[in-house]
Amino acid sequence: MKIIDPKVYHKMPEGILEGDEVKHYKKYLKDVKNLYKYEDEELNDSGTIMYEVHSYGKGDEDKKGNLFWGLTVMNPVYIKDECNMTRGHFHEDLNCAEFYFGLQGEGLLLLMNKDGEMWAEKISKGSLHHIDGELAHRIINTGNEVLKVGACWPTVSGHDYKSIEDKEFPYRVFNNNGEIQLVAR
Ligand code: F6R
Ligand code: ZN
């Protein structure tokens, strides 16, 4: 019998997911500028990182039952008071639920059903959020510090971004001098 070191550490206090097999991508403002109400050439500024996603999964991604473990890191960036948001998606397989959990910072989890009805849950350190497989989900950083949200979801979930592009979440989220406002589109 042997005892081996874990392959990955989720350093909860530091909010870091690291290991050789951890995948990682960054979304720059220029990649996601279409999400925001304010449109201007200046948003093409390539240097601004809006959010980063780290994920780790084991085994065949097409095999039902396998899981991803992830971490989304969202910077406190505002586009004319509109809060930083993820693209938001439905899972392609609507049977696939997901857990989110707050690790650092303050935010909102926007949830939307197929009829376009939306509601939100507050995210903060220690908050746990079950996302039904049939719900679209988007993370919003409403605070002035980095928001870190952990996640676990089936590898077979897939991501349907098109449905959100076609029918957006009905409310935008703004922070006006510390007051969080949900504004209908
Ligand atoms: C996975 C999941 C998260 C998001 C991440 C970025 O199913 O929900 O890992 O992928 O928070 O959000 P999107 O993908 O909407 O840009
Ligand atoms: Zn998801």
Tab-separated table of C-alpha atoms and ligand atoms in Angstrom:
chain	number	residue	atom	x	y	z
A	1	MET	CA	0.000	0.000	0.000
A	2	LYS	CA	1.207	3.496	-0.756
A	3	ILE	CA	0.116	6.919	0.332
A	4	ILE	CA	0.347	9.561	-2.399
A	5	ASP	CA	0.210	13.350	-2.399
A	6	PRO	CA	-2.982	14.941	-3.738
A	7	LYS	CA	-2.729	16.073	-7.361
A	8	VAL	CA	-4.492	19.379	-6.799
A	9	TYR	CA	-4.874	21.809	-3.925
A	10	HIS	CA	-7.898	24.029	-3.545
A	11	LYS	CA	-6.344	26.459	-1.102
A	12	MET	CA	-9.606	27.722	0.302
A	13	PRO	CA	-8.254	30.600	2.400
A	14	GLU	CA	-6.122	31.855	-0.486
A	15	GLY	CA	-8.738	30.960	-3.096
A	16	ILE	CA	-6.241	29.397	-5.459
A	17	LEU	CA	-6.732	26.252	-7.551
A	18	GLU	CA	-3.401	24.917	-8.675
A	19	GLY	CA	-1.887	21.763	-10.098
A	20	ASP	CA	-0.361	20.506	-13.367
A	21	GLU	CA	-3.728	19.342	-14.709
A	22	VAL	CA	-5.667	22.494	-13.859
A	23	LYS	CA	-6.972	24.313	-16.953
A	24	HIS	CA	-7.181	28.071	-16.997
A	25	TYR	CA	-8.517	30.875	-19.176
A	26	LYS	CA	-8.859	34.635	-18.925
A	27	LYS	CA	-11.620	36.853	-20.219
A	28	TYR	CA	-10.472	40.328	-21.173
A	29	LEU	CA	-12.788	43.313	-21.435
A	30	LYS	CA	-12.490	43.230	-25.214
A	31	ASP	CA	-13.797	39.616	-25.180
A	32	VAL	CA	-16.930	40.421	-23.181
A	33	LYS	CA	-17.586	44.098	-23.943
A	34	ASN	CA	-20.830	43.219	-25.727
A	35	LEU	CA	-22.341	42.230	-22.389
A	36	TYR	CA	-22.374	45.823	-21.170
A	37	LYS	CA	-24.840	48.599	-21.787
A	38	TYR	CA	-22.153	51.200	-22.382
A	39	GLU	CA	-20.529	50.708	-25.764
A	40	ASP	CA	-17.415	52.489	-26.839
A	41	GLU	CA	-14.186	51.883	-28.703
A	42	GLU	CA	-12.280	52.435	-25.462
A	43	LEU	CA	-13.589	49.051	-24.223
A	44	ASN	CA	-11.198	47.429	-26.675
A	45	ASP	CA	-8.483	48.192	-24.146
A	46	SER	CA	-6.853	44.776	-24.230
A	47	GLY	CA	-5.204	44.908	-20.809
A	48	THR	CA	-8.212	44.710	-18.526
A	49	ILE	CA	-8.857	41.210	-17.199
A	50	MET	CA	-12.511	40.825	-16.201
A	51	TYR	CA	-12.435	37.246	-14.955
A	52	GLU	CA	-10.423	34.052	-14.907
A	53	VAL	CA	-11.683	30.491	-14.735
A	54	HIS	CA	-9.681	27.542	-13.404
A	55	SER	CA	-11.027	24.007	-13.710
A	56	TYR	CA	-9.940	20.505	-12.960
A	57	GLY	CA	-11.541	17.247	-14.042
A	58	LYS	CA	-10.502	13.617	-14.066
A	59	GLY	CA	-11.329	10.866	-16.529
A	60	ASP	CA	-13.303	10.874	-19.749
A	61	GLU	CA	-15.257	14.134	-20.071
A	62	ASP	CA	-17.952	12.362	-22.070
A	63	LYS	CA	-18.576	9.813	-19.346
A	64	LYS	CA	-21.727	10.494	-17.368
A	65	GLY	CA	-20.922	10.822	-13.669
A	66	ASN	CA	-17.534	12.517	-14.013
A	67	LEU	CA	-17.126	15.946	-12.444
A	68	PHE	CA	-15.313	19.247	-12.870
A	69	TRP	CA	-14.119	21.320	-9.942
A	70	GLY	CA	-13.663	24.996	-10.702
A	71	LEU	CA	-12.854	28.459	-9.493
A	72	THR	CA	-13.990	31.756	-11.037
A	73	VAL	CA	-12.039	34.883	-10.063
A	74	MET	CA	-13.778	38.160	-10.903
A	75	ASN	CA	-12.064	41.518	-10.676
A	76	PRO	CA	-13.852	44.577	-9.242
A	77	VAL	CA	-14.224	46.309	-12.596
A	78	TYR	CA	-17.119	48.639	-13.443
A	79	ILE	CA	-18.200	49.737	-16.896
A	80	LYS	CA	-19.931	53.062	-16.171
A	81	ASP	CA	-21.207	51.654	-12.847
A	82	GLU	CA	-22.331	48.338	-14.410
A	83	CYS	CA	-20.907	45.423	-12.419
A	84	ASN	CA	-18.494	42.863	-13.834
A	85	MET	CA	-20.404	39.770	-14.972
A	86	THR	CA	-19.682	36.363	-16.466
A	87	ARG	CA	-21.157	35.587	-19.893
A	88	GLY	CA	-23.798	33.385	-18.272
A	89	HIS	CA	-25.067	30.125	-19.749
A	90	PHE	CA	-27.490	27.272	-19.644
A	91	HIS	CA	-25.968	23.820	-19.563
A	92	GLU	CA	-26.426	22.007	-22.870
A	93	ASP	CA	-27.608	19.005	-20.895
A	94	LEU	CA	-30.416	20.445	-18.775
A	95	ASN	CA	-30.196	17.434	-16.454
A	96	CYS	CA	-26.833	18.693	-15.182
A	97	ALA	CA	-27.035	20.705	-11.971
A	98	GLU	CA	-24.122	22.630	-10.479
A	99	PHE	CA	-22.931	23.864	-7.065
A	100	TYR	CA	-21.403	27.311	-6.614
A	101	PHE	CA	-19.874	28.527	-3.354
A	102	GLY	CA	-18.556	31.903	-2.283
A	103	LEU	CA	-14.922	32.069	-1.174
A	104	GLN	CA	-14.147	35.777	-1.112
A	105	GLY	CA	-15.825	39.074	-1.916
A	106	GLU	CA	-19.444	40.014	-2.506
A	107	GLY	CA	-21.623	39.268	-5.478
A	108	LEU	CA	-24.850	38.019	-6.920
A	109	LEU	CA	-25.745	34.785	-8.647
A	110	LEU	CA	-28.340	35.546	-11.291
A	111	LEU	CA	-30.623	32.637	-12.130
A	112	MET	CA	-33.073	32.491	-15.009
A	113	ASN	CA	-35.538	29.825	-16.117
A	114	LYS	CA	-36.420	28.952	-19.706
A	115	ASP	CA	-39.347	31.385	-19.621
A	116	GLY	CA	-36.955	34.278	-18.935
A	117	GLU	CA	-37.963	34.721	-15.284
A	118	MET	CA	-34.972	35.854	-13.261
A	119	TRP	CA	-34.026	36.033	-9.595
A	120	ALA	CA	-30.774	36.375	-7.683
A	121	GLU	CA	-28.946	34.975	-4.676
A	122	LYS	CA	-26.356	36.894	-2.666
A	123	ILE	CA	-22.862	35.421	-2.856
A	124	SER	CA	-20.433	35.947	0.020
A	125	LYS	CA	-17.707	33.955	1.750
A	126	GLY	CA	-19.211	30.589	2.741
A	127	SER	CA	-22.464	30.878	0.763
A	128	LEU	CA	-23.509	27.714	-1.063
A	129	HIS	CA	-25.720	27.785	-4.159
A	130	HIS	CA	-27.421	24.840	-5.829
A	131	ILE	CA	-28.152	25.578	-9.477
A	132	ASP	CA	-30.879	23.411	-10.959
A	133	GLY	CA	-29.885	21.958	-14.328
A	134	GLU	CA	-32.638	23.855	-16.116
A	135	LEU	CA	-31.499	27.312	-14.950
A	136	ALA	CA	-29.200	29.774	-16.670
A	137	HIS	CA	-26.578	31.204	-14.310
A	138	ARG	CA	-24.369	34.294	-14.255
A	139	ILE	CA	-22.015	35.620	-11.567
A	140	ILE	CA	-21.840	39.356	-10.782
A	141	ASN	CA	-19.149	41.076	-8.725
A	142	THR	CA	-21.014	43.785	-6.814
A	143	GLY	CA	-18.170	44.740	-4.486
A	144	ASN	CA	-14.871	46.560	-4.450
A	145	GLU	CA	-12.674	43.520	-4.017
A	146	VAL	CA	-11.971	40.395	-6.046
A	147	LEU	CA	-14.900	37.941	-5.996
A	148	LYS	CA	-13.970	34.253	-5.886
A	149	VAL	CA	-16.578	31.587	-6.511
A	150	GLY	CA	-15.926	27.841	-6.434
A	151	ALA	CA	-17.984	25.392	-8.495
A	152	CYS	CA	-18.601	21.704	-9.122
A	153	TRP	CA	-20.488	20.405	-12.169
A	154	PRO	CA	-20.741	17.291	-14.371
A	155	THR	CA	-18.188	17.060	-17.179
A	156	VAL	CA	-20.973	16.252	-19.640
A	157	SER	CA	-22.870	19.534	-18.866
A	158	GLY	CA	-21.658	21.524	-21.854
A	159	HIS	CA	-22.216	25.297	-22.062
A	160	ASP	CA	-24.982	26.920	-24.078
A	161	TYR	CA	-24.045	30.605	-24.462
A	162	LYS	CA	-26.150	31.124	-27.584
A	163	SER	CA	-29.468	30.999	-25.722
A	164	ILE	CA	-28.304	33.885	-23.492
A	165	GLU	CA	-27.151	35.941	-26.472
A	166	ASP	CA	-30.569	35.386	-28.046
A	167	LYS	CA	-32.532	36.050	-24.854
A	168	GLU	CA	-30.523	37.921	-22.241
A	169	PHE	CA	-31.090	38.033	-18.488
A	170	PRO	CA	-33.840	40.676	-18.117
A	171	TYR	CA	-31.981	42.805	-15.532
A	172	ARG	CA	-28.600	44.519	-15.530
A	173	VAL	CA	-26.769	45.078	-12.236
A	174	PHE	CA	-25.241	48.447	-11.331
A	175	ASN	CA	-23.423	49.737	-8.273
A	176	ASN	CA	-24.220	53.408	-7.810
A	177	ASN	CA	-21.975	54.692	-5.020
A	178	GLY	CA	-22.395	51.473	-3.056
A	179	GLU	CA	-26.089	50.977	-3.814
A	180	ILE	CA	-26.811	47.831	-5.837
A	181	GLN	CA	-29.472	48.456	-8.464
A	182	LEU	CA	-31.131	45.938	-10.750
A	183	VAL	CA	-32.273	47.743	-13.874
A	184	ALA	CA	-34.676	46.207	-16.415
A	185	ARG	CA	-33.297	46.057	-19.973
B	1	F6R	C1	-19.399	25.878	-15.287
B	1	F6R	C2	-19.690	27.188	-14.684
B	1	F6R	C3	-18.565	28.113	-14.324
B	1	F6R	C4	-18.521	29.205	-15.396
B	1	F6R	C5	-17.595	30.371	-15.058
B	1	F6R	C6	-17.552	31.426	-16.165
B	1	F6R	O1	-20.564	25.244	-15.709
B	1	F6R	O2	-20.835	27.554	-14.513
B	1	F6R	O3	-17.337	27.484	-14.224
B	1	F6R	O4	-18.195	28.627	-16.636
B	1	F6R	O5	-18.039	30.995	-13.885
B	1	F6R	O6	-18.845	31.774	-16.556
B	1	F6R	P1	-19.281	31.714	-18.094
B	1	F6R	O7	-18.898	30.340	-18.569
B	1	F6R	O8	-20.762	31.935	-18.079
B	1	F6R	O9	-18.526	32.796	-18.778
B	2	ZN	ZN	-22.462	26.230	-15.341
